[in-house]
Amino acid sequence: DIVMTQTPLSSPVTLGQPASISCRSSQSLVHSDGNTYLNWLQQRPGQPPRLLIYKISNRFSGVPDRFSGSGAGTDFTLKISRVEAEDVGVYYCTQATQFPYTFGQGTKLEIK
Amino acid sequence: EVQLVESGGGLVQPGESLRLSCAASGFTFSSHWMHWVRQAPGKGLVWVSRIETDGSSTTYADSVKGRFTISRDNAKNTVYLQMNSLRADDTAVYYCARGGFGTGTDYWGQGALVTVRS
């Protein structure tokens, strides 16, 4: 199975300041079709997960442009340009390149 | 609007069975893979199973293989998860999620809580 490792596991951030979460996979996430199926999910307290970013850097429908994704191969990053109060929650990277799909441990974003 | 509504969760004893349902609306159900993902209390997300559009192909996590069965009824826009021989470590919120076109699991339901306890 592909192991997804996120850092940090906790990220206290000041409102209006940027935040960054890293995700590393134990093997390349490049699929045989040439795509890299690395996604980012947000889970607000008491809510189900919500897709933010798919295929490394594509924002999903309705996702604010302060969220951006980057990376390639085995190293990926989610950035929030200016953190807002509604961004509090846990962020997961996940790979859909091969089964079983796997998730990072989650990074808890909280406001300082 | 895409909606996924799980039902069928509850409290069962070890060794018992339970069937979860997920009713879908707002999209062409028969065109999408469907997934089940679970989350134990206070823990992270764990993918459980997926089913292709016509139900002809299914995949399972090793931890549930041989005990859980995923199925779907495209006429009813519903995906199911039959869970047999339940164990305490199956206790979790079970989410159904839509498989997108290149987007992985793109829409998620609110989840159904399954508690396995003697």
XYZ file of C-alpha atoms in Angstrom:
230
model
C 0.000 0.000 0.000
C 1.120 3.579 -0.608
C 1.869 5.358 2.661
C 1.017 9.059 2.816
C 2.925 11.132 5.384
C 1.841 14.647 6.283
C 3.758 17.368 8.099
C 3.087 19.094 10.364
C 0.356 17.219 12.240
C -0.721 20.437 13.907
C -0.492 23.972 12.602
C -1.425 26.991 14.712
C -1.859 29.965 12.409
C -2.738 33.623 12.879
C -5.799 34.848 10.994
C -4.785 36.452 7.721
C -1.438 34.683 7.650
C -0.451 31.899 5.232
C -0.370 28.204 6.053
C 1.330 25.301 4.364
C 0.948 21.532 4.706
C 3.284 18.982 3.168
C 2.479 15.473 2.041
C 4.915 12.806 0.937
C 4.005 9.470 -0.633
C 6.033 6.284 -0.235
C 6.088 5.825 -4.008
C 5.383 7.850 -7.102
C 1.740 8.779 -7.601
C 2.050 9.071 -11.375
C -0.592 6.787 -12.869
C -0.039 4.787 -16.047
C -2.371 7.272 -17.775
C 0.092 10.080 -16.991
C -2.049 11.764 -14.342
C -1.107 12.149 -10.685
C -4.131 11.478 -8.514
C -3.169 13.412 -5.418
C -6.067 15.169 -3.720
C -6.546 17.350 -0.649
C -9.596 17.121 1.601
C -10.804 19.443 4.347
C -12.810 18.189 7.312
C -14.327 20.883 9.461
C -15.316 19.928 13.032
C -18.360 17.677 13.010
C -18.558 17.628 9.220
C -17.779 15.074 6.508
C -14.700 15.560 4.376
C -14.887 17.978 1.465
C -12.741 17.869 -1.661
C -10.561 20.958 -2.048
C -7.902 20.082 -4.614
C -7.665 17.231 -7.127
C -4.824 16.065 -9.333
C -2.252 18.073 -7.362
C -3.356 21.592 -8.211
C -6.943 21.768 -9.492
C -9.421 23.533 -7.223
C -12.731 21.730 -6.953
C -16.043 23.470 -7.538
C -16.711 26.277 -5.058
C -13.278 26.194 -3.422
C -11.868 29.672 -2.707
C -8.779 30.680 -4.624
C -6.798 31.175 -1.402
C -6.309 27.393 -1.519
C -3.639 26.104 -3.888
C -1.820 22.847 -4.437
C 1.536 22.020 -5.945
C 4.092 19.272 -6.227
C 5.034 16.282 -8.315
C 6.018 12.637 -8.024
C 6.104 11.987 -4.286
C 6.130 15.463 -2.714
C 3.115 17.717 -2.524
C 2.018 20.884 -0.754
C -1.265 22.538 0.125
C -1.090 26.273 0.734
C -3.625 28.672 2.142
C -2.647 32.207 1.237
C -4.539 33.949 4.042
C -6.165 31.805 6.707
C -9.758 32.589 7.639
C -11.709 31.403 10.670
C -13.753 28.981 8.528
C -10.547 27.155 7.520
C -10.235 25.555 10.955
C -10.322 21.774 10.697
C -8.275 18.783 9.639
C -6.687 18.541 6.225
C -5.909 15.218 4.557
C -3.914 14.397 1.485
C -5.092 11.291 -0.321
C -3.963 9.292 -3.301
C -6.316 7.767 -5.858
C -3.596 6.421 -8.127
C -3.851 2.849 -6.959
C -5.994 0.712 -4.702
C -6.295 0.792 -1.821
C -6.762 4.551 -1.797
C -4.821 5.865 1.180
C -4.862 9.004 3.281
C -2.337 10.998 5.265
C -2.720 11.121 9.040
C -4.326 14.555 8.852
C -3.078 18.018 9.783
C -5.075 19.967 12.315
C -5.262 23.650 11.430
C -6.115 25.888 14.341
C -6.097 29.594 14.998
C -3.511 31.020 17.381
C -27.098 19.503 -6.153
C -25.253 16.272 -5.397
C -26.589 14.579 -2.279
C -25.525 11.368 -0.594
C -27.519 10.158 2.401
C -26.350 7.159 4.426
C -28.627 5.077 6.601
C -28.586 1.782 8.456
C -26.008 2.480 11.127
C -26.458 1.412 14.722
C -25.207 -0.588 17.679
C -24.474 -4.284 17.161
C -22.615 -6.996 19.020
C -19.394 -8.588 17.785
C -20.093 -11.212 15.140
C -23.357 -9.645 14.029
C -24.228 -8.111 10.663
C -25.414 -4.738 9.443
C -26.257 -3.285 6.041
C -25.597 0.341 5.222
C -27.370 2.150 2.408
C -26.439 5.347 0.613
C -29.115 7.082 -1.430
C -27.761 9.353 -4.149
C -29.397 12.237 -5.971
C -28.485 15.237 -8.067
C -26.296 13.395 -10.571
C -26.334 10.455 -12.978
C -25.672 7.729 -10.419
C -25.047 4.966 -12.954
C -22.114 6.889 -14.452
C -20.009 7.019 -11.294
C -17.983 4.623 -9.202
C -19.027 4.709 -5.577
C -16.861 4.275 -2.480
C -17.170 3.611 1.230
C -14.664 5.255 3.582
C -14.669 4.959 7.367
C -13.401 7.004 10.262
C -13.007 5.558 13.747
C -13.801 7.976 16.587
C -11.112 10.643 16.771
C -9.069 8.975 14.027
C -8.274 9.505 10.366
C -9.898 8.337 7.161
C -9.601 4.775 5.901
C -10.832 3.676 2.495
C -12.998 0.551 2.671
C -14.367 -0.397 -0.741
C -15.416 0.750 -4.195
C -17.735 -0.459 -6.909
C -17.670 0.316 -10.602
C -20.600 1.827 -12.478
C -22.414 -1.394 -13.378
C -21.370 -3.309 -10.282
C -19.221 -5.718 -12.280
C -16.035 -4.923 -10.423
C -15.432 -4.338 -6.727
C -12.365 -3.739 -4.572
C -11.880 -4.014 -0.820
C -9.400 -3.055 1.835
C -7.622 -6.105 3.262
C -9.126 -5.388 6.682
C -12.682 -6.053 5.416
C -12.107 -8.500 2.568
C -14.282 -11.581 2.949
C -16.521 -9.899 5.554
C -17.929 -6.835 3.731
C -19.726 -6.728 0.389
C -20.401 -3.611 -1.650
C -23.258 -3.568 -4.139
C -25.422 -1.083 -5.968
C -28.876 -0.739 -7.482
C -28.738 1.791 -10.297
C -32.530 1.763 -10.627
C -32.771 2.968 -7.033
C -29.675 5.224 -7.119
C -28.398 3.438 -4.043
C -25.138 1.817 -2.992
C -24.949 -0.681 -0.150
C -22.366 -2.055 2.226
C -23.204 -5.417 3.743
C -21.043 -5.906 6.819
C -20.795 -9.393 8.343
C -18.777 -10.772 11.243
C -18.417 -7.310 12.704
C -15.613 -6.654 15.161
C -14.980 -3.919 17.693
C -12.389 -2.335 15.425
C -15.050 -1.847 12.739
C -16.581 0.831 14.974
C -16.549 4.015 12.893
C -18.517 6.568 10.972
C -19.001 5.147 7.493
C -19.121 7.634 4.641
C -20.227 6.930 1.131
C -18.446 9.011 -1.468
C -18.878 9.541 -5.171
C -16.032 8.657 -7.487
C -15.438 11.592 -9.753
C -13.948 11.717 -13.216
C -10.303 12.177 -12.322
C -11.217 13.786 -9.018
C -11.022 10.765 -6.720
C -13.753 10.890 -4.096
C -15.392 14.208 -4.815
C -18.683 14.309 -2.863
C -19.241 12.750 0.548
C -22.327 11.939 2.562
C -22.840 12.940 6.192
C -21.916 9.467 7.407
C -23.532 6.644 9.383
C -22.209 5.601 12.784
C -21.620 1.901 13.340
C -20.789 0.805 16.875
C -19.720 -2.762 17.584
C -19.790 -3.498 21.293
C -20.699 -6.436 23.508
